[in-house]
PDB file of C-alpha atoms in Angstrom:
ATOM      1  CA  UNK A   1      23.113  51.857 -25.581  1.00  0.00           C
ATOM      2  CA  UNK A   2      21.161  50.103 -22.871  1.00  0.00           C
ATOM      3  CA  UNK A   3      18.876  52.370 -20.842  1.00  0.00           C
ATOM      4  CA  UNK A   4      16.931  49.645 -19.002  1.00  0.00           C
ATOM      5  CA  UNK A   5      17.801  49.099 -15.366  1.00  0.00           C
ATOM      6  CA  UNK A   6      19.188  45.728 -14.329  1.00  0.00           C
ATOM      7  CA  UNK A   7      17.009  43.910 -11.791  1.00  0.00           C
ATOM      8  CA  UNK A   8      19.058  41.247 -10.014  1.00  0.00           C
ATOM      9  CA  UNK A   9      16.390  38.978  -8.582  1.00  0.00           C
ATOM     10  CA  UNK A  10      16.103  35.831  -6.501  1.00  0.00           C
ATOM     11  CA  UNK A  11      13.177  34.000  -4.975  1.00  0.00           C
ATOM     12  CA  UNK A  12      12.796  31.268  -2.368  1.00  0.00           C
ATOM     13  CA  UNK A  13       9.927  28.829  -2.706  1.00  0.00           C
ATOM     14  CA  UNK A  14       7.983  26.091  -0.945  1.00  0.00           C
ATOM     15  CA  UNK A  15       8.811  23.479  -3.610  1.00  0.00           C
ATOM     16  CA  UNK A  16      10.672  22.942  -6.891  1.00  0.00           C
ATOM     17  CA  UNK A  17       7.573  22.716  -9.099  1.00  0.00           C
ATOM     18  CA  UNK A  18       7.616  26.028 -11.007  1.00  0.00           C
ATOM     19  CA  UNK A  19       3.919  25.692 -11.921  1.00  0.00           C
ATOM     20  CA  UNK A  20       2.526  25.431  -8.398  1.00  0.00           C
ATOM     21  CA  UNK A  21       5.132  26.446  -5.801  1.00  0.00           C
ATOM     22  CA  UNK A  22       4.462  29.262  -3.357  1.00  0.00           C
ATOM     23  CA  UNK A  23       6.988  31.972  -2.569  1.00  0.00           C
ATOM     24  CA  UNK A  24       8.567  32.392   0.847  1.00  0.00           C
ATOM     25  CA  UNK A  25      10.873  35.288  -0.095  1.00  0.00           C
ATOM     26  CA  UNK A  26      11.543  37.639  -2.994  1.00  0.00           C
ATOM     27  CA  UNK A  27      14.431  40.060  -3.389  1.00  0.00           C
ATOM     28  CA  UNK A  28      15.490  42.450  -6.155  1.00  0.00           C
ATOM     29  CA  UNK A  29      18.448  44.823  -6.365  1.00  0.00           C
ATOM     30  CA  UNK A  30      18.168  47.513  -9.055  1.00  0.00           C
ATOM     31  CA  UNK A  31      21.397  48.573 -10.784  1.00  0.00           C
ATOM     32  CA  UNK A  32      21.904  51.651 -12.935  1.00  0.00           C
ATOM     33  CA  UNK A  33      22.524  50.386 -16.482  1.00  0.00           C
ATOM     34  CA  UNK A  34      25.515  52.642 -17.116  1.00  0.00           C
ATOM     35  CA  UNK A  35      27.280  52.843 -13.743  1.00  0.00           C
ATOM     36  CA  UNK A  36      26.291  49.365 -12.482  1.00  0.00           C
ATOM     37  CA  UNK A  37      25.743  50.889  -9.038  1.00  0.00           C
ATOM     38  CA  UNK A  38      22.695  50.320  -6.833  1.00  0.00           C
ATOM     39  CA  UNK A  39      19.997  52.924  -7.414  1.00  0.00           C
ATOM     40  CA  UNK A  40      18.746  54.956  -4.469  1.00  0.00           C
ATOM     41  CA  UNK A  41      16.203  52.876  -2.533  1.00  0.00           C
ATOM     42  CA  UNK A  42      16.862  50.175  -5.108  1.00  0.00           C
ATOM     43  CA  UNK A  43      16.566  47.112  -2.880  1.00  0.00           C
ATOM     44  CA  UNK A  44      13.340  45.205  -2.279  1.00  0.00           C
ATOM     45  CA  UNK A  45      13.376  42.250   0.094  1.00  0.00           C
ATOM     46  CA  UNK A  46      10.489  40.556   1.849  1.00  0.00           C
ATOM     47  CA  UNK A  47       9.652  37.173   3.252  1.00  0.00           C
ATOM     48  CA  UNK A  48       6.190  35.855   2.428  1.00  0.00           C
ATOM     49  CA  UNK A  49       3.748  33.890   4.538  1.00  0.00           C
ATOM     50  CA  UNK A  50       2.640  30.823   2.563  1.00  0.00           C
ATOM     51  CA  UNK A  51      -0.681  29.025   2.844  1.00  0.00           C
ATOM     52  CA  UNK A  52       0.107  26.125   5.145  1.00  0.00           C
ATOM     53  CA  UNK A  53      -3.118  24.160   4.784  1.00  0.00           C
ATOM     54  CA  UNK A  54      -2.809  21.950   1.699  1.00  0.00           C
ATOM     55  CA  UNK A  55      -6.508  22.076   0.787  1.00  0.00           C
ATOM     56  CA  UNK A  56      -6.624  25.876   1.061  1.00  0.00           C
ATOM     57  CA  UNK A  57      -3.428  26.174  -0.940  1.00  0.00           C
ATOM     58  CA  UNK A  58      -4.673  23.949  -3.763  1.00  0.00           C
ATOM     59  CA  UNK A  59      -8.019  25.753  -3.815  1.00  0.00           C
ATOM     60  CA  UNK A  60      -6.104  28.994  -4.351  1.00  0.00           C
ATOM     61  CA  UNK A  61      -4.041  27.469  -7.156  1.00  0.00           C
ATOM     62  CA  UNK A  62      -0.883  26.798  -5.150  1.00  0.00           C
ATOM     63  CA  UNK A  63       0.958  23.625  -4.242  1.00  0.00           C
ATOM     64  CA  UNK A  64       1.614  22.422  -0.692  1.00  0.00           C
ATOM     65  CA  UNK A  65       4.541  23.545   1.442  1.00  0.00           C
ATOM     66  CA  UNK A  66       7.309  20.945   1.338  1.00  0.00           C
ATOM     67  CA  UNK A  67       9.415  20.553   4.464  1.00  0.00           C
ATOM     68  CA  UNK A  68      12.556  19.849   2.416  1.00  0.00           C
ATOM     69  CA  UNK A  69      12.293  23.257   0.748  1.00  0.00           C
ATOM     70  CA  UNK A  70      12.061  24.968   4.125  1.00  0.00           C
ATOM     71  CA  UNK A  71      15.112  23.046   5.340  1.00  0.00           C
ATOM     72  CA  UNK A  72      17.158  24.202   2.349  1.00  0.00           C
ATOM     73  CA  UNK A  73      16.201  27.847   2.872  1.00  0.00           C
ATOM     74  CA  UNK A  74      16.340  27.590   6.684  1.00  0.00           C
ATOM     75  CA  UNK A  75      12.864  29.053   7.052  1.00  0.00           C
ATOM     76  CA  UNK A  76      10.473  28.100   9.804  1.00  0.00           C
ATOM     77  CA  UNK A  77       6.722  28.328  10.172  1.00  0.00           C
ATOM     78  CA  UNK A  78       7.209  30.517  13.235  1.00  0.00           C
ATOM     79  CA  UNK A  79       9.201  33.101  11.310  1.00  0.00           C
ATOM     80  CA  UNK A  80       7.171  32.968   8.098  1.00  0.00           C
ATOM     81  CA  UNK A  81       3.939  33.479  10.031  1.00  0.00           C
ATOM     82  CA  UNK A  82       5.283  36.925  10.928  1.00  0.00           C
ATOM     83  CA  UNK A  83       5.590  37.832   7.232  1.00  0.00           C
ATOM     84  CA  UNK A  84       2.774  39.347   5.123  1.00  0.00           C
ATOM     85  CA  UNK A  85       0.806  37.089   2.739  1.00  0.00           C
ATOM     86  CA  UNK A  86       1.732  36.850  -0.929  1.00  0.00           C
ATOM     87  CA  UNK A  87      -0.768  39.347  -2.396  1.00  0.00           C
ATOM     88  CA  UNK A  88       0.351  42.154  -0.085  1.00  0.00           C
ATOM     89  CA  UNK A  89       4.017  41.537  -0.910  1.00  0.00           C
ATOM     90  CA  UNK A  90       3.319  41.232  -4.640  1.00  0.00           C
ATOM     91  CA  UNK A  91       1.456  44.557  -4.739  1.00  0.00           C
ATOM     92  CA  UNK A  92       4.347  46.279  -2.943  1.00  0.00           C
ATOM     93  CA  UNK A  93       6.794  44.597  -5.293  1.00  0.00           C
ATOM     94  CA  UNK A  94       4.935  45.929  -8.349  1.00  0.00           C
ATOM     95  CA  UNK A  95       5.002  49.460  -6.946  1.00  0.00           C
ATOM     96  CA  UNK A  96       8.739  49.087  -6.343  1.00  0.00           C
ATOM     97  CA  UNK A  97       9.303  48.052  -9.966  1.00  0.00           C
ATOM     98  CA  UNK A  98       7.230  50.885 -11.398  1.00  0.00           C
ATOM     99  CA  UNK A  99       9.729  53.399 -10.006  1.00  0.00           C
ATOM    100  CA  UNK A 100      12.348  52.030 -12.399  1.00  0.00           C
ATOM    101  CA  UNK A 101      10.156  52.030 -15.489  1.00  0.00           C
ATOM    102  CA  UNK A 102       8.654  55.533 -15.619  1.00  0.00           C
ATOM    103  CA  UNK A 103       7.407  55.115 -19.200  1.00  0.00           C
ATOM    104  CA  UNK A 104       5.317  52.041 -18.215  1.00  0.00           C
ATOM    105  CA  UNK A 105       6.422  50.475 -21.510  1.00  0.00           C
ATOM    106  CA  UNK A 106       7.164  46.749 -21.347  1.00  0.00           C
ATOM    107  CA  UNK A 107      10.236  47.353 -23.486  1.00  0.00           C
ATOM    108  CA  UNK A 108      11.632  49.854 -20.986  1.00  0.00           C
ATOM    109  CA  UNK A 109      11.047  47.572 -18.002  1.00  0.00           C
ATOM    110  CA  UNK A 110      14.051  46.432 -15.944  1.00  0.00           C
ATOM    111  CA  UNK A 111      16.084  43.541 -17.329  1.00  0.00           C
ATOM    112  CA  UNK A 112      15.766  40.286 -15.386  1.00  0.00           C
ATOM    113  CA  UNK A 113      19.168  39.213 -14.007  1.00  0.00           C
ATOM    114  CA  UNK A 114      19.780  36.232 -11.750  1.00  0.00           C
ATOM    115  CA  UNK A 115      21.605  32.957 -11.284  1.00  0.00           C
ATOM    116  CA  UNK A 116      20.084  29.970 -13.076  1.00  0.00           C
ATOM    117  CA  UNK A 117      16.883  31.921 -13.677  1.00  0.00           C
ATOM    118  CA  UNK A 118      15.942  30.478 -17.067  1.00  0.00           C
ATOM    119  CA  UNK A 119      14.698  27.165 -15.732  1.00  0.00           C
ATOM    120  CA  UNK A 120      13.399  28.289 -12.342  1.00  0.00           C
ATOM    121  CA  UNK A 121      12.860  31.949 -11.418  1.00  0.00           C
ATOM    122  CA  UNK A 122      11.667  33.158 -14.826  1.00  0.00           C
ATOM    123  CA  UNK A 123       8.863  30.571 -15.274  1.00  0.00           C
ATOM    124  CA  UNK A 124       7.639  31.296 -11.742  1.00  0.00           C
ATOM    125  CA  UNK A 125       7.602  35.072 -12.219  1.00  0.00           C
ATOM    126  CA  UNK A 126       5.885  34.632 -15.583  1.00  0.00           C
ATOM    127  CA  UNK A 127       3.197  32.473 -13.948  1.00  0.00           C
ATOM    128  CA  UNK A 128       2.616  35.021 -11.199  1.00  0.00           C
ATOM    129  CA  UNK A 129       2.394  37.885 -13.691  1.00  0.00           C
ATOM    130  CA  UNK A 130      -0.181  36.024 -15.749  1.00  0.00           C
ATOM    131  CA  UNK A 131      -2.275  35.377 -12.644  1.00  0.00           C
ATOM    132  CA  UNK A 132      -1.850  38.633 -10.729  1.00  0.00           C
ATOM    133  CA  UNK A 133      -0.478  41.077 -13.340  1.00  0.00           C
ATOM    134  CA  UNK A 134       1.072  42.884 -14.999  1.00  0.00           C
ATOM    135  CA  UNK A 135       0.753  41.345 -18.463  1.00  0.00           C
ATOM    136  CA  UNK A 136       1.551  42.493 -21.986  1.00  0.00           C
ATOM    137  CA  UNK A 137       0.313  40.666 -25.090  1.00  0.00           C
ATOM    138  CA  UNK A 138      -0.580  37.550 -23.079  1.00  0.00           C
ATOM    139  CA  UNK A 139       2.746  37.358 -21.283  1.00  0.00           C
ATOM    140  CA  UNK A 140       4.178  38.731 -18.066  1.00  0.00           C
ATOM    141  CA  UNK A 141       5.558  42.248 -18.381  1.00  0.00           C
ATOM    142  CA  UNK A 142       7.260  42.811 -15.043  1.00  0.00           C
ATOM    143  CA  UNK A 143      10.631  42.577 -16.801  1.00  0.00           C
ATOM    144  CA  UNK A 144      11.819  43.420 -20.307  1.00  0.00           C
ATOM    145  CA  UNK A 145      10.487  40.913 -22.873  1.00  0.00           C
ATOM    146  CA  UNK A 146      13.578  41.460 -25.041  1.00  0.00           C
ATOM    147  CA  UNK A 147      16.524  40.844 -22.755  1.00  0.00           C
ATOM    148  CA  UNK A 148      17.623  38.789 -19.779  1.00  0.00           C
ATOM    149  CA  UNK A 149      20.985  37.915 -18.237  1.00  0.00           C
ATOM    150  CA  UNK A 150      21.369  34.526 -16.621  1.00  0.00           C
ATOM    151  CA  UNK A 151      24.623  34.898 -14.668  1.00  0.00           C
ATOM    152  CA  UNK A 152      24.883  31.102 -14.610  1.00  0.00           C
ATOM    153  CA  UNK A 153      25.267  31.168 -18.410  1.00  0.00           C
ATOM    154  CA  UNK A 154      27.564  34.193 -18.319  1.00  0.00           C
ATOM    155  CA  UNK A 155      29.896  32.503 -15.837  1.00  0.00           C
ATOM    156  CA  UNK A 156      29.840  29.232 -17.776  1.00  0.00           C
ATOM    157  CA  UNK A 157      30.666  31.125 -20.964  1.00  0.00           C
ATOM    158  CA  UNK A 158      33.788  32.668 -19.466  1.00  0.00           C
ATOM    159  CA  UNK A 159      34.986  29.434 -17.833  1.00  0.00           C
ATOM    160  CA  UNK A 160      33.695  26.588 -20.058  1.00  0.00           C
ATOM    161  CA  UNK A 161      37.209  25.510 -21.115  1.00  0.00           C
ATOM    162  CA  UNK A 162      38.792  25.934 -17.685  1.00  0.00           C
ATOM    163  CA  UNK A 163      39.583  22.633 -15.892  1.00  0.00           C
ATOM    164  CA  UNK A 164      40.091  24.424 -12.562  1.00  0.00           C
ATOM    165  CA  UNK A 165      36.419  25.353 -12.072  1.00  0.00           C
ATOM    166  CA  UNK A 166      35.135  23.333  -9.108  1.00  0.00           C
ATOM    167  CA  UNK A 167      31.482  23.466 -10.104  1.00  0.00           C
ATOM    168  CA  UNK A 168      28.668  25.697 -11.292  1.00  0.00           C
ATOM    169  CA  UNK A 169      26.870  26.453  -8.033  1.00  0.00           C
ATOM    170  CA  UNK A 170      26.521  30.085  -6.985  1.00  0.00           C
ATOM    171  CA  UNK A 171      29.095  29.491  -4.256  1.00  0.00           C
ATOM    172  CA  UNK A 172      31.543  28.061  -6.829  1.00  0.00           C
ATOM    173  CA  UNK A 173      31.158  31.113  -9.035  1.00  0.00           C
ATOM    174  CA  UNK A 174      31.550  33.450  -6.061  1.00  0.00           C
ATOM    175  CA  UNK A 175      34.714  31.705  -4.905  1.00  0.00           C
ATOM    176  CA  UNK A 176      36.248  31.821  -8.388  1.00  0.00           C
ATOM    177  CA  UNK A 177      35.407  35.537  -8.671  1.00  0.00           C
ATOM    178  CA  UNK A 178      37.011  36.319  -5.308  1.00  0.00           C
ATOM    179  CA  UNK A 179      33.723  37.057  -3.539  1.00  0.00           C
ATOM    180  CA  UNK A 180      33.711  35.900   0.074  1.00  0.00           C
ATOM    181  CA  UNK A 181      30.486  34.131   1.037  1.00  0.00           C
ATOM    182  CA  UNK A 182      29.782  31.311   3.476  1.00  0.00           C
ATOM    183  CA  UNK A 183      27.998  28.321   1.945  1.00  0.00           C
ATOM    184  CA  UNK A 184      25.627  28.157   4.914  1.00  0.00           C
ATOM    185  CA  UNK A 185      24.457  31.731   4.331  1.00  0.00           C
ATOM    186  CA  UNK A 186      23.202  30.998   0.795  1.00  0.00           C
ATOM    187  CA  UNK A 187      19.609  30.066  -0.121  1.00  0.00           C
ATOM    188  CA  UNK A 188      18.492  33.314   1.438  1.00  0.00           C
ATOM    189  CA  UNK A 189      17.140  35.551  -1.326  1.00  0.00           C
ATOM    190  CA  UNK A 190      18.872  38.716  -0.072  1.00  0.00           C
ATOM    191  CA  UNK A 191      22.246  37.008   0.304  1.00  0.00           C
ATOM    192  CA  UNK A 192      21.965  35.219  -3.032  1.00  0.00           C
ATOM    193  CA  UNK A 193      20.925  38.427  -4.794  1.00  0.00           C
ATOM    194  CA  UNK A 194      23.882  40.364  -3.381  1.00  0.00           C
ATOM    195  CA  UNK A 195      26.326  37.618  -4.372  1.00  0.00           C
ATOM    196  CA  UNK A 196      24.810  37.368  -7.853  1.00  0.00           C
ATOM    197  CA  UNK A 197      24.930  41.149  -8.245  1.00  0.00           C
ATOM    198  CA  UNK A 198      28.639  41.250  -7.416  1.00  0.00           C
ATOM    199  CA  UNK A 199      29.412  38.464  -9.919  1.00  0.00           C
ATOM    200  CA  UNK A 200      27.286  40.169 -12.574  1.00  0.00           C
ATOM    201  CA  UNK A 201      28.964  43.555 -12.066  1.00  0.00           C
ATOM    202  CA  UNK A 202      32.435  41.996 -12.339  1.00  0.00           C
ATOM    203  CA  UNK A 203      31.535  40.141 -15.523  1.00  0.00           C
ATOM    204  CA  UNK A 204      29.880  43.197 -17.068  1.00  0.00           C
ATOM    205  CA  UNK A 205      32.911  45.395 -16.351  1.00  0.00           C
ATOM    206  CA  UNK A 206      35.124  42.719 -17.908  1.00  0.00           C
ATOM    207  CA  UNK A 207      32.839  42.377 -20.912  1.00  0.00           C
ATOM    208  CA  UNK A 208      32.731  46.108 -21.508  1.00  0.00           C
ATOM    209  CA  UNK A 209      36.500  46.517 -21.253  1.00  0.00           C
ATOM    210  CA  UNK A 210      37.209  43.594 -23.587  1.00  0.00           C
ATOM    211  CA  UNK A 211      34.638  44.802 -26.114  1.00  0.00           C
ATOM    212  CA  UNK A 212      36.132  48.312 -26.205  1.00  0.00           C
ATOM    213  CA  UNK A 213      39.596  46.955 -26.919  1.00  0.00           C
ATOM    214  CA  UNK A 214      38.643  44.332 -29.506  1.00  0.00           C
ATOM    215  CA  UNK A 215      38.528  44.779 -33.278  1.00  0.00           C
ATOM    216  CA  UNK A 216      35.888  42.138 -33.901  1.00  0.00           C
ATOM    217  CA  UNK A 217      36.212  42.252 -37.694  1.00  0.00           C
ATOM    218  CA  UNK A 218      39.898  41.367 -37.496  1.00  0.00           C
ATOM    219  CA  UNK A 219      39.839  39.138 -34.409  1.00  0.00           C
ATOM    220  CA  UNK A 220      41.119  35.625 -35.302  1.00  0.00           C
ATOM    221  CA  UNK A 221      40.900  36.671 -38.935  1.00  0.00           C
ATOM    222  CA  UNK A 222      43.376  34.033 -40.101  1.00  0.00           C
ATOM    223  CA  UNK A 223      41.746  31.182 -38.190  1.00  0.00           C
ATOM    224  CA  UNK A 224      39.885  28.597 -40.209  1.00  0.00           C
ATOM    225  CA  UNK A 225      36.129  28.776 -39.797  1.00  0.00           C
ATOM    226  CA  UNK A 226      34.445  25.419 -39.368  1.00  0.00           C
ATOM    227  CA  UNK A 227      30.964  26.517 -40.419  1.00  0.00           C
TER     228      UNK A 227
END
């Protein structure tokens, strides 16, 4: 039985390069692993002030801020200059996470959950952990090293043979799952995290109910196996 919390997480960045981009926002919602409800004080959300000067950014190991990325996330220099710098936010974020891993064991850390995280969010978080901590056996240990749930893959798995699916964007998944969200409100980490959390909870409830009612040893027993 799973005892690790679920950490639904989304980040907004200054570029698409996972090896150099800066963060402009990070949000995590912590769900109880059994009830799938938000834990008390289980939401962390903060915008982050990037390093605007390209030379200073590169000297610190970051890439430059790309205007296209700010347009997509609807963030402005005026607003981001009111946010704390990365290191302050990261330290607060680590303290937030520690509350949901009282044993301090990497294997009891919250499980990373998000939408299309495998190719984007996870490599970025791993890079930041390696540079700023925490690490475990030469890898980032902010989240469980054993498990992760990419809701993009979960949704695709349930709908891969369905011709009525409009697309695989977060808004497409939300619409199909009956979750009301305006397209123009997405690409904000808090909004995206809430939408992803609602999709994840629905799919997990479905998965748990189906699993309880299925005799896996006898399911499709008379069907020919192709392997």
